[in-house]
Tab-separated table of C-alpha atoms in Angstrom:
chain	number	residue	atom	x	y	z
A	1	MET	CA	12.795	6.076	4.664
A	2	ALA	CA	12.304	5.407	0.943
A	3	ALA	CA	15.295	5.847	-1.350
A	4	PHE	CA	13.255	8.180	-3.569
A	5	ASP	CA	11.260	11.395	-3.187
A	6	ILE	CA	7.607	10.353	-3.134
A	7	GLU	CA	6.208	13.863	-3.582
A	8	HIS	CA	8.507	14.481	-6.537
A	9	LEU	CA	7.345	11.278	-8.201
A	10	LEU	CA	3.701	12.174	-7.536
A	11	ALA	CA	4.039	15.456	-9.430
A	12	GLU	CA	2.778	15.742	-13.005
A	13	ILE	CA	5.218	14.784	-15.745
A	14	SER	CA	4.090	17.951	-17.559
A	15	PRO	CA	0.968	20.166	-17.535
A	16	ASP	CA	-0.045	18.916	-20.992
A	17	ALA	CA	0.594	15.242	-20.233
A	18	PRO	CA	0.419	14.637	-16.451
A	19	CYS	CA	1.143	10.914	-16.886
A	20	GLY	CA	3.721	11.336	-19.629
A	21	GLU	CA	4.038	9.066	-22.638
A	22	ASN	CA	3.359	5.390	-23.112
A	23	LEU	CA	6.921	4.038	-23.139
A	24	GLU	CA	6.017	0.366	-23.487
A	25	TYR	CA	8.154	0.043	-26.624
A	26	ASP	CA	10.862	2.453	-25.524
A	27	ALA	CA	14.389	1.050	-25.189
A	28	ALA	CA	14.525	2.122	-21.526
A	29	PHE	CA	11.290	0.250	-20.721
A	30	ILE	CA	12.550	-2.899	-22.425
A	31	ALA	CA	15.865	-2.582	-20.566
A	32	LEU	CA	13.977	-2.442	-17.254
A	33	GLU	CA	12.014	-5.584	-18.059
A	34	GLN	CA	15.202	-7.413	-19.007
A	35	ALA	CA	17.051	-6.249	-15.890
A	36	ALA	CA	14.209	-7.497	-13.662
A	37	LYS	CA	14.394	-11.066	-14.996
A	38	PRO	CA	16.388	-13.520	-12.860
A	39	LYS	CA	19.061	-15.604	-14.536
A	40	ALA	CA	18.088	-19.262	-14.635
A	41	GLU	CA	20.386	-22.025	-13.460
A	42	GLN	CA	22.528	-23.379	-16.301
A	43	GLN	CA	24.279	-26.698	-16.749
A	44	PHE	CA	27.215	-27.370	-19.063
A	45	GLY	CA	28.114	-31.033	-18.868
A	46	THR	CA	28.737	-31.725	-15.195
A	47	THR	CA	29.166	-28.042	-14.381
A	48	ILE	CA	26.165	-26.287	-12.836
A	49	ILE	CA	26.061	-22.499	-12.798
A	50	PRO	CA	23.601	-21.334	-10.115
A	51	GLY	CA	20.801	-18.971	-11.041
A	52	GLU	CA	21.104	-15.320	-10.061
A	53	GLU	CA	18.675	-12.768	-8.697
A	54	PRO	CA	18.283	-9.574	-10.720
A	55	ASP	CA	20.583	-6.663	-9.932
A	56	TRP	CA	17.991	-4.841	-7.855
A	57	VAL	CA	20.072	-1.673	-7.604
A	58	GLU	CA	20.042	-1.474	-11.398
A	59	VAL	CA	16.325	-2.298	-11.533
A	60	ARG	CA	15.550	0.548	-9.147
A	61	ARG	CA	17.779	2.950	-11.057
A	62	LEU	CA	16.103	2.144	-14.363
A	63	ALA	CA	12.614	2.360	-12.835
A	64	LEU	CA	13.237	5.764	-11.250
A	65	LYS	CA	14.679	7.068	-14.502
A	66	LEU	CA	11.583	5.930	-16.397
A	67	LEU	CA	9.257	7.502	-13.828
A	68	GLU	CA	10.663	10.897	-14.774
A	69	ARG	CA	8.990	10.370	-18.166
A	70	THR	CA	5.933	8.203	-17.523
A	71	LYS	CA	3.468	7.070	-14.884
A	72	ASP	CA	3.090	3.380	-15.676
A	73	LEU	CA	1.830	0.756	-13.233
A	74	ARG	CA	4.316	-1.773	-14.597
A	75	VAL	CA	7.209	0.507	-13.700
A	76	TYR	CA	5.855	1.084	-10.174
A	77	ASP	CA	5.603	-2.694	-9.832
A	78	GLN	CA	9.307	-3.106	-10.628
A	79	LEU	CA	10.211	-0.262	-8.269
A	80	LEU	CA	8.284	-2.006	-5.482
A	81	ARG	CA	10.078	-5.303	-6.101
A	82	ALA	CA	13.468	-3.617	-5.971
A	83	SER	CA	12.605	-1.497	-2.922
A	84	LEU	CA	11.522	-4.555	-0.927
A	85	ARG	CA	14.775	-6.386	-1.679
A	86	LEU	CA	17.043	-3.387	-1.109
A	87	ASP	CA	15.383	-1.547	1.792
A	88	GLY	CA	13.090	-4.111	3.405
A	89	VAL	CA	9.736	-3.132	4.859
A	90	THR	CA	10.690	0.546	4.985
A	91	GLY	CA	11.378	0.649	1.248
A	92	PHE	CA	8.296	-1.445	0.533
A	93	ALA	CA	6.131	0.957	2.541
A	94	GLY	CA	7.500	3.886	0.552
A	95	GLY	CA	6.706	2.122	-2.716
A	96	LEU	CA	3.151	1.350	-1.596
A	97	ALA	CA	2.615	4.971	-0.541
A	98	LEU	CA	3.744	6.080	-3.998
A	99	LEU	CA	1.472	3.563	-5.748
A	100	HIS	CA	-1.492	4.569	-3.572
A	101	GLY	CA	-0.938	8.243	-4.347
A	102	VAL	CA	-0.569	7.692	-8.087
A	103	LEU	CA	-3.716	5.567	-8.309
A	104	GLY	CA	-5.674	8.186	-6.391
A	105	ARG	CA	-4.475	11.157	-8.445
A	106	TYR	CA	-4.015	9.809	-11.945
A	107	TRP	CA	-6.383	6.891	-12.524
A	108	GLU	CA	-7.810	8.341	-15.739
A	109	GLY	CA	-4.458	8.883	-17.460
A	110	LEU	CA	-2.249	6.148	-15.994
A	111	HIS	CA	-0.422	3.740	-18.264
A	112	PRO	CA	-1.386	1.203	-19.451
A	113	GLN	CA	-4.277	3.419	-20.499
A	114	LEU	CA	-7.901	2.364	-20.599
A	115	ASP	CA	-9.213	1.674	-24.101
A	116	PRO	CA	-12.559	3.384	-24.855
A	117	ASP	CA	-13.079	0.908	-27.713
A	118	ASP	CA	-12.934	-1.909	-25.148
A	119	ASP	CA	-15.409	-0.249	-22.780
A	120	ASN	CA	-12.474	1.021	-20.669
A	121	ASP	CA	-11.807	-2.533	-19.474
A	122	PRO	CA	-9.513	-2.183	-16.402
A	123	THR	CA	-8.373	-5.832	-16.353
A	124	PHE	CA	-4.784	-5.097	-17.402
A	125	ARG	CA	-4.352	-2.515	-14.640
A	126	VAL	CA	-6.077	-4.664	-12.039
A	127	ASN	CA	-3.843	-7.624	-12.873
A	128	VAL	CA	-0.703	-5.528	-12.406
A	129	VAL	CA	-1.855	-4.443	-8.940
A	130	ALA	CA	-3.029	-7.963	-8.069
A	131	GLY	CA	0.583	-9.015	-8.614
A	132	LEU	CA	1.306	-7.575	-5.162
A	133	CYS	CA	0.049	-10.923	-3.860
A	134	ASP	CA	2.349	-12.990	-6.045
A	135	PRO	CA	4.223	-15.366	-3.700
A	136	GLU	CA	7.584	-15.258	-5.486
A	137	SER	CA	7.588	-11.539	-6.260
A	138	PHE	CA	6.312	-10.171	-2.957
A	139	LEU	CA	4.873	-12.493	-0.301
A	140	GLN	CA	7.873	-14.768	0.182
A	141	PRO	CA	10.447	-11.928	0.054
A	142	LEU	CA	8.321	-9.984	2.544
A	143	ARG	CA	8.331	-12.949	4.945
A	144	GLU	CA	12.085	-13.232	4.556
A	145	THR	CA	13.017	-9.548	4.855
A	146	PRO	CA	14.569	-8.753	8.264
A	147	LEU	CA	12.333	-7.269	10.936
A	148	VAL	CA	15.250	-7.023	13.351
A	149	SER	CA	19.020	-6.794	12.931
A	150	SER	CA	21.548	-7.420	15.671
A	151	ARG	CA	25.330	-7.395	15.535
A	152	ASN	CA	25.659	-10.300	17.948
A	153	PHE	CA	22.614	-12.417	17.103
A	154	GLY	CA	21.949	-11.808	13.415
A	155	ARG	CA	19.011	-10.746	11.246
A	156	PHE	CA	15.583	-12.346	11.447
A	157	GLY	CA	12.414	-12.030	9.396
A	158	LEU	CA	8.856	-13.210	9.776
A	159	ARG	CA	9.689	-16.623	8.330
A	160	ASP	CA	12.279	-17.141	11.071
A	161	ILE	CA	9.916	-16.073	13.830
A	162	ALA	CA	6.412	-17.161	12.852
A	163	ALA	CA	5.080	-20.696	13.090
A	164	GLU	CA	4.268	-20.613	9.369
A	165	GLY	CA	7.948	-21.203	8.694
A	166	GLY	CA	7.710	-24.694	10.211
A	167	GLU	CA	10.485	-26.289	12.186
A	168	GLU	CA	12.820	-26.021	9.220
A	169	GLY	CA	12.149	-22.319	8.765
A	170	ARG	CA	12.253	-21.335	12.416
A	171	ALA	CA	15.454	-19.863	13.714
A	172	ASP	CA	16.887	-20.493	17.168
A	173	GLN	CA	14.349	-18.639	19.299
A	174	ALA	CA	16.983	-17.733	21.872
A	175	ALA	CA	18.873	-15.910	19.125
A	176	VAL	CA	15.662	-14.237	17.929
A	177	ASN	CA	14.874	-13.067	21.463
A	178	GLY	CA	18.417	-11.823	21.892
A	179	ALA	CA	18.245	-9.854	18.646
A	180	PHE	CA	15.017	-8.118	19.641
A	181	LEU	CA	16.421	-7.289	23.079
A	182	GLU	CA	19.678	-5.934	21.665
A	183	ALA	CA	18.241	-3.925	18.767
A	184	ALA	CA	17.707	-0.199	19.264
A	185	VAL	CA	14.129	0.652	20.203
A	186	ASP	CA	14.051	3.431	17.596
A	187	ALA	CA	14.929	0.921	14.875
A	188	LEU	CA	12.166	-1.446	16.015
A	189	ARG	CA	9.696	1.413	16.106
A	190	GLU	CA	10.673	2.512	12.609
A	191	THR	CA	10.068	-1.003	11.315
A	192	ALA	CA	6.734	-1.293	13.135
A	193	ASN	CA	5.560	2.061	11.803
A	194	ALA	CA	6.605	1.151	8.253
A	195	ILE	CA	4.547	-2.043	8.465
A	196	ARG	CA	1.496	-0.094	9.643
A	197	ARG	CA	1.885	2.470	6.888
A	198	ALA	CA	2.172	-0.341	4.355
A	199	ALA	CA	-1.012	-1.987	5.647
A	200	ASP	CA	-2.871	1.336	5.490
A	201	ASP	CA	-1.748	1.906	1.909
A	202	VAL	CA	-2.762	-1.604	0.858
A	203	ARG	CA	-6.272	-0.863	2.141
A	204	GLY	CA	-6.152	2.511	0.407
A	205	ILE	CA	-5.111	0.945	-2.904
A	206	GLU	CA	-8.014	-1.499	-2.704
A	207	ASN	CA	-10.424	1.336	-1.902
A	208	VAL	CA	-9.245	3.558	-4.752
A	209	ILE	CA	-9.563	0.800	-7.341
A	210	THR	CA	-12.896	-0.388	-5.933
A	211	ASP	CA	-14.271	3.142	-6.309
A	212	GLN	CA	-13.167	3.143	-9.953
A	213	VAL	CA	-14.094	-0.359	-11.136
A	214	GLY	CA	-16.475	-1.750	-8.509
A	215	ALA	CA	-15.916	-4.399	-5.869
A	216	SER	CA	-16.444	-7.321	-8.243
A	217	ASN	CA	-13.589	-6.167	-10.516
A	218	ALA	CA	-11.158	-4.886	-7.874
A	219	PRO	CA	-8.029	-6.861	-6.932
A	220	ASP	CA	-8.071	-8.940	-3.763
A	221	LEU	CA	-5.003	-7.954	-1.750
A	222	SER	CA	-6.001	-9.872	1.370
A	223	ALA	CA	-2.997	-12.223	1.140
A	224	LEU	CA	-0.603	-9.273	1.325
A	225	GLY	CA	-2.656	-7.707	4.103
A	226	ALA	CA	-2.461	-10.939	6.102
A	227	VAL	CA	1.357	-11.010	5.948
A	228	LEU	CA	1.552	-7.368	7.020
A	229	ARG	CA	-0.830	-7.965	9.929
A	230	GLU	CA	1.245	-10.944	11.064
A	231	ALA	CA	4.393	-8.826	10.938
A	232	SER	CA	2.632	-6.033	12.812
A	233	ARG	CA	1.599	-8.405	15.594
A	234	VAL	CA	5.172	-9.649	15.937
A	235	MET	CA	6.522	-6.108	16.211
A	236	THR	CA	3.835	-5.097	18.702
A	237	GLN	CA	4.634	-8.052	20.946
A	238	ARG	CA	8.379	-7.456	20.754
A	239	LEU	CA	8.041	-3.760	21.530
A	240	GLU	CA	5.784	-4.534	24.470
A	241	ALA	CA	8.433	-6.955	25.733
A	242	ARG	CA	10.765	-3.956	25.783
A	243	GLY	CA	8.189	-1.961	27.751
A	244	ILE	CA	7.030	0.107	24.773
A	245	ARG	CA	3.303	0.639	24.382
A	246	GLU	CA	1.893	3.239	22.042
A	247	GLU	CA	-1.581	4.486	21.183
A	248	GLU	CA	-3.674	1.448	20.317
A	249	GLU	CA	-5.157	0.877	16.873
A	250	VAL	CA	-8.475	-0.863	16.424
A	251	VAL	CA	-8.252	-3.674	13.866
A	252	PRO	CA	-11.017	-3.331	11.222
A	253	ALA	CA	-13.680	-6.000	11.689
A	254	GLU	CA	-13.208	-7.504	8.238
A	255	GLU	CA	-9.488	-7.994	8.899
A	256	ALA	CA	-10.141	-9.741	12.199
A	257	VAL	CA	-12.577	-12.071	10.411
A	258	ALA	CA	-9.989	-12.769	7.704
A	259	ASP	CA	-7.392	-13.647	10.325
A	260	GLU	CA	-9.757	-16.118	11.996
A	261	VAL	CA	-10.585	-17.721	8.647
A	262	ASP	CA	-6.857	-18.083	7.961
A	263	GLY	CA	-6.483	-19.887	11.274
A	264	ALA	CA	-4.641	-17.111	13.065
A	265	ALA	CA	-5.672	-15.881	16.476
A	266	PRO	CA	-7.595	-12.587	16.461
A	267	ALA	CA	-5.169	-9.705	16.482
A	268	ALA	CA	-4.479	-7.867	19.678
A	269	PRO	CA	-4.925	-4.091	19.498
A	270	ARG	CA	-2.046	-2.647	17.497
A	271	PRO	CA	-0.132	0.506	18.344
A	272	ALA	CA	-0.771	3.225	15.817
A	273	GLY	CA	2.406	5.214	16.180
A	274	GLY	CA	0.583	8.315	17.370
A	275	ILE	CA	-1.859	8.383	14.428
A	276	SER	CA	-5.536	8.805	15.326
A	277	VAL	CA	-7.803	6.025	14.085
A	278	PRO	CA	-11.520	5.180	14.082
A	279	GLY	CA	-12.784	5.219	17.656
A	280	GLN	CA	-10.530	8.178	18.428
A	281	ILE	CA	-11.527	10.666	15.728
A	282	SER	CA	-9.874	14.026	16.277
A	283	ASN	CA	-9.615	15.660	12.844
A	284	ARG	CA	-11.058	15.655	9.333
A	285	GLU	CA	-8.459	13.179	8.075
A	286	ASP	CA	-9.704	10.658	10.655
A	287	VAL	CA	-13.249	11.210	9.399
A	288	LEU	CA	-12.213	10.508	5.800
A	289	LYS	CA	-10.314	7.349	6.815
A	290	THR	CA	-13.361	6.112	8.720
A	291	LEU	CA	-15.607	6.716	5.713
A	292	ASP	CA	-13.124	4.788	3.540
A	293	ARG	CA	-13.237	1.812	5.893
A	294	LEU	CA	-17.031	1.854	5.994
A	295	CYS	CA	-17.107	1.845	2.179
A	296	GLU	CA	-14.669	-1.058	2.161
A	297	TYR	CA	-16.914	-3.053	4.512
A	298	TYR	CA	-19.959	-2.597	2.282
A	299	ALA	CA	-17.972	-3.370	-0.873
A	300	ARG	CA	-16.823	-6.683	0.605
A	301	TYR	CA	-19.852	-7.882	2.563
A	302	GLU	CA	-22.920	-5.969	1.328
A	303	PRO	CA	-22.112	-5.073	-2.299
A	304	SER	CA	-25.783	-4.512	-3.187
A	305	SER	CA	-26.285	-1.920	-0.439
A	306	PRO	CA	-26.805	1.720	-1.543
A	307	VAL	CA	-25.147	2.991	1.642
A	308	PRO	CA	-21.676	3.437	0.018
A	309	LEU	CA	-23.204	5.961	-2.401
A	310	LEU	CA	-24.170	8.125	0.559
A	311	LEU	CA	-20.848	7.554	2.318
A	312	ARG	CA	-18.858	8.585	-0.756
A	313	ARG	CA	-21.016	11.665	-1.119
A	314	ALA	CA	-20.406	12.510	2.534
A	315	LYS	CA	-16.665	12.138	1.919
A	316	ARG	CA	-16.881	14.509	-1.044
A	317	LEU	CA	-18.839	17.053	0.996
A	318	ALA	CA	-16.554	16.915	4.050
A	319	PRO	CA	-14.037	19.592	2.951
A	320	MET	CA	-16.703	21.942	1.526
A	321	SER	CA	-17.972	25.164	3.053
A	322	PHE	CA	-21.606	25.459	4.148
A	323	LEU	CA	-22.622	27.263	0.942
A	324	ASP	CA	-20.813	24.718	-1.218
A	325	VAL	CA	-22.614	21.877	0.567
A	326	LEU	CA	-25.938	23.668	0.125
A	327	GLN	CA	-25.212	24.186	-3.575
A	328	ASP	CA	-24.390	20.486	-3.969
A	329	LEU	CA	-27.441	19.193	-2.093
A	330	ILE	CA	-30.006	21.755	-3.296
A	331	PRO	CA	-28.591	23.531	-6.367
A	332	ASP	CA	-31.061	26.436	-6.367
A	333	ALA	CA	-30.995	26.946	-2.596
A	334	VAL	CA	-28.002	29.307	-2.661
A	335	THR	CA	-29.677	31.503	-5.282
A	336	LYS	CA	-32.856	31.673	-3.193
A	337	ALA	CA	-30.835	32.507	-0.101
A	338	GLN	CA	-29.094	35.330	-1.956
A	339	ILE	CA	-32.448	36.684	-3.180
A	340	PHE	CA	-33.777	36.570	0.368
A	341	SER	CA	-30.750	38.442	1.759
A	342	GLY	CA	-30.938	41.132	-0.924
A	343	PRO	CA	-28.224	42.489	-3.208
A	344	ALA	CA	-24.784	43.066	-1.770
A	345	ALA	CA	-24.158	46.633	-0.679
A	346	GLU	CA	-22.122	48.627	-3.203
A	347	GLU	CA	-18.802	49.960	-1.945
């Protein structure tokens, strides 16, 4: 569970200014940027003072305080960094859910704001989001964050378990196996579900920005997606070793292709934690998710196709009533239908 209230942070700052003020030059904003900088190693003569990581508790505190006054992508970025270090994949998933929601609701007014004099160039915003694939800020810490914790065997992350860590990075596999066998199933499930939620929100973030700026200008978050898929496979295998199998999730085709290009084996079906997914559509939310994934496919592999225009229109029409759909498709059809049916009877 995230250490902050996502719905509260998604609410408008105020009715008149939903995204609040631009606090880029505010003392609190500057304090956050300073707090998030690591201290470099120093040497005085023969004495070496090791470098220090930022105080992530303080970084999170300052970020949350600022988010009461502004909706700024740079502040969400710092909150994500702190959440990953302090709360692992669960905190990271909460931060991604918040970022996804903010991008979807407040794109027009988010800070840093788009400049009409610069043709609303989104580069600054896109670069902030693209930072999610920065190795030092996110990818390496995500590989190192524990996926399992055991009193007797220790804590192990993806770097300890996966081959990508090399012989030097790999932990004693007997200890890793022991940790996964000793850990509570509920804790493993919580971690697995957090990883899946994070992967879903990464796709959602890409989709939202692609809809706003086009596929050619959208950030490529595939490196982050690859790490999350690797972690998801590990958790699936370890849960299955404990006899836990859940509803299976179908891996999107473009992700399977990306895994093969990266040299990884195609992913086995992943458990979806009870959430319906394409192939098992049971409600309107599943329909909307499927349409999003279809749009993502065309944006990546057939960017010149007009099909996404129709898919996005279908998504917009999905929650409408019959008359609303008719009004949208054939604007004068509702009026003609009302003429045909005659005036409403007076009470």
